[in-house]
């Protein structure tokens, strides 16, 4: 049987063999006229009803959603010709998002309609910076020569109208169905902005800016979907639903497109349907710019999330609905029996006219949802939206949301270097997954004769943290610092600005042997060959200098401070004082309430043992706000 739409609409074909219709009619007659039930057989009759649901009359009505996404970025900061000075920085990113939805309205089998909506955006951006320290003549000490360029290509498109084609074939005797859809093409807008800036070059004409803008109107090809011989649910003969994902499986080093299709149909269109459930988070650093969370990438613990559900009224009359948002443990190996929990106390009430579709949302704080309350890693969070009418649940939809732990910024001491933290990415991966990122701060190279101070390094750290936040779209981070790196971290936190959600930018800050009150003989110690290059910092560690530092650096901005304090050595600067061989107990403990003591020496405070015993237990916080690894 073929059902042809009105002119200008897509063709909708529902292929059902004649003998299939006969079987359905007979089954419907049998189910619609059950035998009278007596008190003696009411239990068995009730069981039969729970298995054999009445078959609805009419055609299949429902929704198909098809997405095509790609999210990738690359950052590099490599030396130039003179490795100790020159830098070449390159940043590229690609955010491709295609969302197509087709609503199949078969309430009138003689004139079914397939109305489609397309939303498309492709943001392809690149940035480059080359810095060379040189001089224009022999009399000049030198300055920076820079070349900075950007190339931003943005394409957007929207379209609505009939699908190019649609076909749903149902064979109820075989228990299978096939589905195909071709979405319409869309007219897009393409804008390209190219810029080039030079500075410091000896001839003025070489510092002139260059800009170019290109605008076009490309056609965005409509995507298509095809599935064959999918299985029907024998316990729910009036519902068809399924999903399919193909494309990039995440195993390659180069990202490619990910396709995802979902579909839901019913022969009982009086029911409210939740046709879509998606998540958005603010795009760092613009708190008022929200972007959809890509399922493969997910979001970061602590980000605020907009949970959005789309509700469709398929009936021919207005309906009043309530939408609930919950976290569900369904399908979890260990917690599958736990009841659902509301995401927050908000319930959204709405009125839907006949055939109306509307999106509703709540704001949800994802803090702690990278872990279970018992400290186990929680790789996937399952969110459920429910539509209720007259105190009865009409429909529900569940979507997965990956929540990764906050990135950990590791700050080496000035004499230890970034190599001390090389093992930490592996430790984070083993503890949770590769989605838990370690970012090791590396101090910027300085021109000869201009050594960096703690204040210079704090400014560099601010730039590094901001770059990490932007790369991972993380509004909050954790920090761990060794030795003098703790002073840099303290100053950064003191000077940091508030996050728009009124929660600390740095949730946890852990100092490992940090000389918060200085080192009495810092100006005379000779720790290694690199000491002379950092003599300015060594002078800053003198107790008098650190007393002035502590008068200025007082703000903790709501960050939880912790200290690992070494007390295994009795010798420090020829005086008898408990220390780790470099930092005294008094200096490492200054201004901190959460203190853990160890007998290990100063260089050993960054090893795997102290990660497991000191750092990790303070980073694992469950959704109820506890520290399960500290409570064991």
XYZ file of C-alpha atoms in Angstrom:
632
model
C 0.000 0.000 0.000
C 1.423 3.430 -0.893
C 0.502 6.687 0.767
C 1.309 9.704 -1.360
C 1.625 13.115 0.232
C 0.163 16.342 -1.126
C 2.033 18.156 -3.874
C 5.259 19.708 -2.631
C 5.581 17.204 0.185
C 7.745 14.120 0.351
C 6.454 10.703 -0.627
C 5.670 8.501 2.331
C 5.490 4.804 1.625
C 4.316 2.240 4.134
C 4.647 -1.219 2.620
C 2.552 -3.875 4.293
C 1.586 -7.072 2.523
C -2.129 -7.884 2.410
C -1.732 -10.978 4.519
C 0.014 -8.832 7.146
C -3.018 -6.544 7.352
C -5.267 -9.570 7.753
C -3.164 -10.850 10.619
C -3.156 -7.431 12.280
C -6.951 -7.065 11.890
C -7.578 -10.466 13.404
C -5.197 -9.776 16.272
C -6.846 -6.431 16.883
C -10.317 -8.006 17.001
C -9.131 -10.634 19.463
C -7.453 -8.094 21.722
C -10.284 -5.567 21.587
C -12.893 -8.072 22.822
C -11.427 -9.926 25.820
C -13.507 -12.459 27.706
C -15.280 -11.295 30.877
C -13.117 -11.678 33.944
C -14.321 -13.280 37.159
C -12.790 -13.057 40.616
C -11.230 -16.494 40.217
C -9.338 -15.707 37.040
C -8.625 -11.969 37.436
C -4.877 -12.504 38.140
C -4.293 -14.499 34.973
C -6.331 -12.055 32.952
C -4.239 -9.194 34.288
C -1.052 -11.008 33.295
C -2.399 -11.526 29.793
C -3.163 -7.830 29.473
C 0.391 -6.881 30.434
C 1.766 -9.036 27.606
C -0.786 -8.311 24.875
C -1.158 -4.572 24.425
C -4.038 -3.378 22.205
C -2.978 -2.552 18.672
C -3.821 1.032 17.707
C -5.431 1.821 14.392
C -3.955 4.297 11.950
C -0.597 4.895 10.330
C 2.800 5.307 11.911
C 3.522 8.803 13.230
C 6.797 9.894 14.725
C 10.157 11.637 14.546
C 13.568 10.922 12.968
C 16.675 12.853 14.048
C 19.971 12.720 12.150
C 23.178 14.448 13.297
C 26.620 14.763 11.744
C 29.335 16.178 13.990
C 33.063 16.752 14.073
C 34.960 18.426 16.887
C 38.730 18.586 16.743
C 41.510 20.915 17.821
C 45.282 21.039 17.727
C 47.710 23.242 19.597
C 51.469 23.396 19.241
C 54.171 25.575 20.727
C 57.563 24.560 19.348
C 61.006 26.187 19.225
C 62.125 28.140 16.208
C 65.640 28.247 14.729
C 67.170 29.318 18.034
C 65.532 26.840 20.355
C 66.272 28.741 23.549
C 64.415 31.851 22.326
C 62.289 31.649 19.180
C 58.767 30.213 19.273
C 56.278 29.019 16.662
C 52.707 28.703 17.946
C 49.854 27.171 15.957
C 46.240 26.613 17.048
C 43.549 25.048 14.869
C 39.985 23.986 15.672
C 37.007 22.545 13.809
C 33.459 22.455 15.175
C 31.064 20.955 12.614
C 27.443 20.414 13.580
C 24.564 19.237 11.358
C 21.171 18.509 12.951
C 18.238 17.356 10.840
C 14.826 16.379 12.140
C 11.843 14.963 10.253
C 8.366 14.847 11.838
C 6.090 12.289 10.184
C 2.438 13.254 10.614
C 0.229 10.380 9.478
C -2.933 11.417 11.275
C -4.549 11.660 7.849
C -3.494 8.464 6.000
C -4.727 9.977 2.739
C -2.375 12.952 3.004
C 0.594 12.178 5.288
C 3.290 14.825 5.627
C 6.996 14.694 6.442
C 8.133 18.121 7.627
C 11.853 18.641 8.145
C 14.044 21.152 9.969
C 17.777 21.610 9.317
C 20.306 23.480 11.485
C 23.917 23.577 10.337
C 27.137 25.284 11.435
C 30.784 24.710 10.562
C 33.424 26.751 12.418
C 36.917 26.131 11.037
C 39.504 28.369 12.694
C 43.292 28.614 12.633
C 45.779 30.891 14.351
C 49.554 31.221 14.075
C 52.225 33.232 15.874
C 55.951 33.306 15.151
C 58.256 35.112 17.594
C 61.939 35.740 16.880
C 64.250 37.673 19.225
C 66.686 39.639 17.077
C 68.142 43.092 16.444
C 67.993 45.490 13.517
C 71.581 46.633 13.967
C 74.651 45.953 16.049
C 73.955 48.846 18.441
C 70.601 47.395 19.565
C 70.291 44.878 22.416
C 67.426 43.140 20.593
C 63.651 42.933 20.521
C 60.858 40.603 19.409
C 59.948 40.243 15.741
C 56.432 38.804 15.447
C 54.162 37.530 12.677
C 50.583 36.821 13.764
C 47.892 35.429 11.444
C 44.354 34.103 11.678
C 42.008 32.400 9.219
C 38.400 31.883 10.375
C 35.891 30.155 8.067
C 32.309 29.959 9.300
C 29.375 28.421 7.441
C 25.784 28.402 8.737
C 22.485 27.263 7.298
C 18.863 26.717 8.302
C 16.045 25.137 6.335
C 12.558 23.793 6.854
C 10.156 21.987 4.555
C 9.315 18.551 3.208
C 11.869 15.753 3.147
C 13.202 14.753 -0.268
C 12.051 11.205 0.405
C 10.881 9.000 3.247
C 10.022 5.338 3.453
C 8.952 3.115 6.364
C 8.277 -0.560 5.625
C 6.872 -2.733 8.429
C 6.521 -6.510 8.253
C 4.795 -7.560 11.454
C 4.771 -11.268 10.618
C 8.551 -11.317 10.317
C 8.914 -8.810 13.151
C 11.099 -6.414 11.152
C 11.013 -2.949 9.639
C 13.153 -0.832 7.296
C 13.528 2.929 7.228
C 15.046 5.465 4.836
C 15.099 9.254 4.831
C 16.596 11.975 2.653
C 16.594 15.427 4.230
C 16.246 18.572 2.119
C 19.124 20.705 0.897
C 19.745 24.040 2.578
C 21.032 27.385 1.378
C 23.982 28.472 3.516
C 26.035 31.535 4.353
C 29.840 31.325 4.206
C 32.115 33.955 5.739
C 35.905 33.882 5.761
C 38.032 36.378 7.711
C 41.800 36.428 7.079
C 44.197 38.692 8.990
C 47.966 39.177 9.120
C 49.796 41.346 11.654
C 53.552 42.022 11.813
C 55.397 43.895 14.528
C 59.007 44.724 15.324
C 60.302 44.434 11.774
C 62.979 46.897 10.812
C 61.222 48.452 7.826
C 57.883 50.149 8.522
C 56.242 48.762 5.393
C 56.785 45.230 6.696
C 54.602 46.030 9.725
C 51.529 47.040 7.715
C 48.412 44.929 8.450
C 46.623 42.812 5.862
C 42.956 41.754 5.925
C 40.581 39.969 3.545
C 36.900 39.016 3.817
C 35.084 36.484 1.613
C 31.314 35.862 1.535
C 29.513 33.129 -0.413
C 26.176 31.263 -0.394
C 26.942 27.536 -0.712
C 24.384 24.743 -0.862
C 24.465 22.372 2.099
C 23.643 18.888 0.887
C 20.848 17.132 2.741
C 22.066 14.109 4.704
C 20.393 10.701 4.397
C 19.688 7.637 6.505
C 18.955 4.027 5.647
C 18.425 1.024 7.957
C 17.150 -2.407 6.999
C 15.548 -5.376 8.755
C 15.531 -3.838 12.220
C 13.738 -5.867 14.884
C 10.314 -4.922 16.221
C 9.614 -5.185 19.959
C 7.024 -8.009 20.308
C 5.929 -6.636 23.696
C 5.203 -3.194 22.286
C 3.569 -3.640 18.859
C 2.529 0.008 18.595
C 6.012 1.472 19.016
C 9.046 1.545 16.727
C 12.278 3.038 18.032
C 15.981 2.647 17.431
C 19.311 4.368 16.918
C 22.417 4.006 14.788
C 25.908 5.495 15.098
C 28.606 5.291 12.465
C 31.771 7.088 11.408
C 34.712 7.981 13.655
C 35.200 5.400 16.418
C 37.864 7.458 18.194
C 40.716 5.053 17.447
C 42.504 7.225 14.905
C 44.794 10.178 15.501
C 42.854 12.330 13.021
C 39.216 13.037 13.836
C 36.503 12.423 11.234
C 32.730 12.812 11.103
C 30.416 11.022 13.525
C 26.865 10.255 12.373
C 24.035 9.472 14.755
C 20.406 8.733 13.928
C 17.482 8.111 16.256
C 13.858 7.384 15.385
C 10.590 6.855 17.227
C 7.153 6.045 15.775
C 3.787 5.205 17.288
C 0.341 4.159 16.101
C -1.190 5.839 19.164
C -0.666 9.536 18.379
C -2.745 10.726 21.332
C 0.419 10.192 23.378
C 2.913 12.906 24.264
C 6.368 12.151 22.880
C 9.789 13.414 23.929
C 11.446 13.688 20.567
C 14.875 14.947 21.608
C 17.117 15.286 24.646
C 20.380 17.195 24.399
C 22.941 19.039 26.501
C 24.692 22.379 26.168
C 27.523 24.002 28.111
C 28.902 27.550 27.945
C 31.801 27.941 25.545
C 34.850 29.191 27.403
C 35.551 32.073 27.871
C 32.138 33.429 26.804
C 29.691 32.471 29.519
C 26.644 33.615 27.561
C 27.522 31.548 24.465
C 26.231 27.997 24.808
C 27.156 25.135 22.517
C 25.858 21.597 22.290
C 27.868 18.913 24.053
C 29.270 16.400 21.576
C 28.562 12.899 22.868
C 32.043 11.542 22.072
C 33.795 14.495 23.738
C 31.443 15.180 26.621
C 31.822 17.946 29.175
C 34.007 18.716 32.197
C 33.085 18.178 35.841
C 31.885 21.471 37.301
C 30.520 22.958 34.084
C 26.971 24.217 34.171
C 24.763 22.257 31.774
C 21.552 23.168 30.016
C 19.492 19.997 29.769
C 16.996 20.461 26.935
C 14.060 18.226 26.093
C 11.779 18.613 23.092
C 8.151 17.573 23.648
C 5.718 16.859 20.808
C 1.926 16.678 21.040
C 0.845 14.214 18.355
C -2.861 14.412 19.220
C -5.535 16.572 17.684
C -6.277 18.473 20.906
C -4.351 20.671 23.368
C -2.476 18.926 26.177
C -1.022 20.047 29.485
C 2.245 18.313 30.339
C 4.892 18.243 33.034
C 8.493 17.406 32.201
C 10.836 15.883 34.809
C 14.622 15.592 34.454
C 16.370 12.780 36.315
C 19.674 10.952 36.587
C 19.123 7.251 36.080
C 21.282 4.247 36.908
C 19.505 1.980 34.429
C 22.062 -0.254 32.728
C 24.859 0.359 35.235
C 26.619 -2.870 36.232
C 26.802 -2.080 39.950
C 24.059 0.485 40.555
C 21.356 -0.631 38.128
C 18.866 -1.252 40.937
C 19.165 2.240 42.395
C 16.130 4.479 41.923
C 16.267 7.516 39.677
C 17.198 10.843 41.242
C 15.932 14.253 40.144
C 18.643 16.441 38.639
C 17.257 19.367 40.592
C 13.956 20.484 42.083
C 12.701 22.086 38.880
C 9.709 20.655 37.033
C 8.709 22.312 33.774
C 4.981 22.682 33.046
C 3.734 23.574 29.591
C 0.691 23.655 27.340
C 0.979 22.169 23.860
C -1.511 22.816 21.108
C -2.445 20.026 18.730
C 0.641 19.054 16.738
C 2.830 21.557 18.590
C 6.456 20.796 19.431
C 8.333 22.798 22.062
C 11.727 22.745 23.749
C 12.064 23.101 27.529
C 15.228 23.263 29.632
C 16.720 23.288 33.107
C 20.126 24.398 34.373
C 22.172 21.670 36.076
C 25.470 21.778 37.954
C 27.640 18.813 36.897
C 30.031 19.080 39.878
C 31.076 15.646 41.123
C 29.455 13.665 38.317
C 32.761 12.321 37.002
C 32.689 9.938 39.983
C 30.263 7.767 41.895
C 29.664 8.504 45.567
C 31.921 5.571 46.505
C 34.880 6.935 44.500
C 34.598 4.743 41.405
C 35.096 6.528 38.059
C 31.824 7.360 36.344
C 32.570 7.323 32.648
C 29.000 7.926 31.462
C 26.155 9.767 33.146
C 22.654 8.752 31.993
C 20.054 11.527 31.940
C 16.346 10.871 31.577
C 13.509 13.215 30.581
C 9.906 12.176 31.379
C 6.665 13.663 30.065
C 3.648 13.336 32.399
C -0.021 14.116 31.871
C -2.757 13.835 34.513
C -0.332 12.176 36.974
C 0.587 9.472 34.443
C 3.911 9.113 32.683
C 3.340 9.258 28.941
C 6.889 9.004 27.594
C 10.570 9.060 28.521
C 13.883 9.418 26.728
C 17.387 8.619 28.031
C 20.643 10.040 26.709
C 24.256 9.468 27.744
C 26.437 12.347 28.903
C 30.177 11.876 29.381
C 31.504 13.934 32.296
C 35.312 14.042 32.582
C 37.117 15.158 35.767
C 38.471 18.674 35.911
C 41.927 18.983 34.320
C 44.799 19.091 36.796
C 47.347 21.872 36.340
C 50.751 20.681 37.594
C 53.267 23.408 38.523
C 56.877 22.245 38.860
C 59.343 23.850 41.220
C 61.906 26.121 39.664
C 64.693 23.544 40.153
C 62.668 20.424 39.406
C 61.276 21.215 35.940
C 58.312 19.852 34.036
C 59.831 16.369 33.633
C 59.014 15.665 37.277
C 55.342 15.398 36.293
C 55.737 13.278 33.148
C 54.131 10.220 34.803
C 51.037 12.085 35.898
C 49.023 11.752 32.699
C 49.371 7.974 32.972
C 48.337 8.118 36.628
C 45.220 10.127 35.772
C 44.360 7.784 32.897
C 44.661 4.714 35.124
C 42.596 6.369 37.862
C 39.704 7.354 35.599
C 40.208 7.420 31.816
C 42.172 9.308 29.174
C 39.521 12.018 29.481
C 41.149 13.084 32.776
C 43.792 15.482 31.503
C 47.108 16.528 33.035
C 48.464 19.930 31.983
C 52.059 20.563 33.083
C 53.023 24.233 33.282
C 56.245 25.108 31.478
C 57.810 28.499 32.089
C 58.298 30.737 29.085
C 61.838 31.271 27.835
C 63.236 34.650 28.814
C 65.864 36.788 27.049
C 69.359 36.489 28.537
C 69.819 38.709 31.571
C 66.069 38.872 32.335
C 65.301 35.948 34.709
C 61.662 35.450 35.619
C 60.345 36.237 39.093
C 57.483 34.534 40.917
C 55.285 37.375 39.678
C 56.348 36.827 36.060
C 55.672 33.112 36.359
C 52.233 33.746 37.880
C 51.329 35.844 34.839
C 52.592 33.088 32.537
C 50.591 30.545 34.555
C 47.427 32.623 34.111
C 47.915 32.494 30.349
C 48.610 28.741 30.489
C 45.516 28.014 32.591
C 43.324 30.068 30.309
C 44.688 28.214 27.265
C 43.990 24.853 28.953
C 40.465 25.916 29.870
C 39.751 26.999 26.316
C 41.191 23.827 24.790
C 39.104 21.542 27.020
C 36.165 23.912 27.608
C 36.738 23.574 31.351
C 35.407 26.379 33.536
C 37.083 24.947 36.639
C 40.426 23.232 37.237
C 42.427 21.574 40.022
C 46.075 22.345 40.785
C 49.054 20.540 42.311
C 52.391 22.292 42.767
C 55.839 21.165 43.891
C 58.269 23.321 45.850
C 58.449 26.942 44.609
C 55.684 26.150 42.108
C 53.307 26.434 45.051
C 54.190 30.121 45.420
C 53.375 30.688 41.755
C 50.056 28.870 42.226
C 49.218 30.868 45.366
C 49.858 34.156 43.585
C 47.793 33.038 40.579
C 44.834 32.122 42.798
C 45.166 35.412 44.710
C 45.002 37.400 41.458
C 42.407 35.214 39.682
C 39.030 36.628 38.703
C 35.716 35.171 39.783
C 34.016 32.583 37.570
C 30.532 33.705 36.427
C 28.880 30.764 38.214
C 30.213 32.084 41.583
C 32.267 28.950 42.276
C 36.088 28.869 42.616
C 38.108 28.714 39.413
C 40.511 26.322 41.211
C 38.562 23.862 43.346
C 41.568 22.119 44.947
C 45.139 23.371 45.336
C 47.722 20.909 46.670
C 51.233 22.047 47.606
C 54.050 19.525 47.860
C 56.913 20.903 49.953
C 56.183 24.553 49.169
C 58.326 27.062 51.157
C 55.452 29.376 52.099
C 57.592 31.219 54.694
C 60.769 31.024 52.638
C 64.099 29.241 53.038
C 66.573 30.960 55.400
C 69.706 30.204 53.374
C 68.195 30.316 49.873
C 70.656 32.970 48.718
C 73.644 30.763 49.493
C 72.395 27.340 48.398
C 73.879 25.794 45.253
C 71.439 23.082 44.263
C 72.560 22.472 40.683
C 74.140 24.088 37.661
C 70.918 25.930 36.791
C 70.976 27.835 40.073
C 72.624 31.006 38.716
C 69.880 31.360 36.076
C 67.294 31.458 38.890
C 69.200 33.531 41.438
C 66.483 36.192 41.378
C 63.923 33.623 42.481
C 66.291 32.366 45.151
C 66.498 35.895 46.558
C 62.701 35.968 46.684
C 62.742 32.934 48.986
C 64.521 34.756 51.774
C 62.275 34.978 54.884
C 62.078 38.778 54.781
C 60.992 38.738 51.139
C 58.463 35.972 51.820
C 57.039 37.935 54.766
C 56.253 40.784 52.362
C 54.868 38.239 49.846
C 52.540 36.791 52.494
C 51.291 40.244 53.457
C 50.209 40.753 49.852
C 49.150 37.226 48.803
C 46.230 36.489 51.137
C 43.219 35.553 48.971
C 42.245 31.900 48.483
C 39.085 32.659 46.419
C 37.190 29.725 47.932
C 39.844 27.199 46.845
C 40.530 24.283 49.195
C 44.253 24.350 50.133
C 46.191 21.227 51.177
C 49.878 20.680 51.949
C 52.198 17.664 51.824
C 54.900 18.334 54.402
C 58.192 16.470 54.701
C 59.590 15.978 58.210
C 62.213 13.280 57.700
C 65.295 15.507 57.838
C 66.767 17.355 60.818
C 69.239 19.464 58.901
C 68.400 22.669 57.088
C 70.929 25.463 56.618
C 73.110 24.163 59.450
C 70.237 24.524 61.946
C 68.264 21.750 63.604
C 64.765 21.994 62.191
C 62.417 19.374 60.837
C 62.247 19.565 57.045
C 62.250 17.608 53.815
C 65.818 18.690 53.151
C 64.792 21.979 51.542
C 61.537 23.239 53.066
C 60.970 23.288 56.811
C 57.806 21.897 58.368
C 56.843 25.369 59.579
C 57.316 26.897 56.128
C 55.454 24.137 54.238
C 52.542 24.186 56.733
C 52.075 27.962 56.826
C 48.464 29.049 56.237
C 47.135 25.529 55.544
C 44.746 23.452 57.663
C 44.674 20.229 55.614
C 48.199 18.834 56.193
C 49.690 15.406 55.508
C 53.164 14.534 56.815
C 55.737 12.304 55.124
C 59.299 11.270 55.869
C 60.295 11.422 52.199
C 62.805 13.935 50.866
C 61.909 17.041 48.871
C 62.549 15.639 45.333
C 60.488 12.503 46.083
C 57.253 14.324 46.916
C 56.101 14.118 43.282
C 56.293 10.330 42.943
C 53.494 7.838 42.315
C 53.057 6.984 45.992
C 52.188 10.538 46.959
C 49.844 10.864 44.004
C 47.852 7.898 45.306
C 48.006 8.838 48.989
C 47.810 12.632 48.888
C 46.729 14.091 45.531
C 44.119 11.686 44.178
C 41.995 11.391 47.367
C 41.543 15.178 47.320
C 40.464 15.256 43.690
C 37.852 12.486 43.796
C 34.618 14.143 44.914
C 31.259 12.471 44.335
C 28.070 14.224 43.251
C 26.886 14.528 46.875
C 29.999 16.573 47.688
C 31.944 14.034 49.765
C 35.524 12.771 49.505
C 35.012 8.988 49.434
C 38.715 8.084 49.173
C 39.539 10.146 52.256
C 36.724 8.543 54.220
C 37.899 4.974 53.761
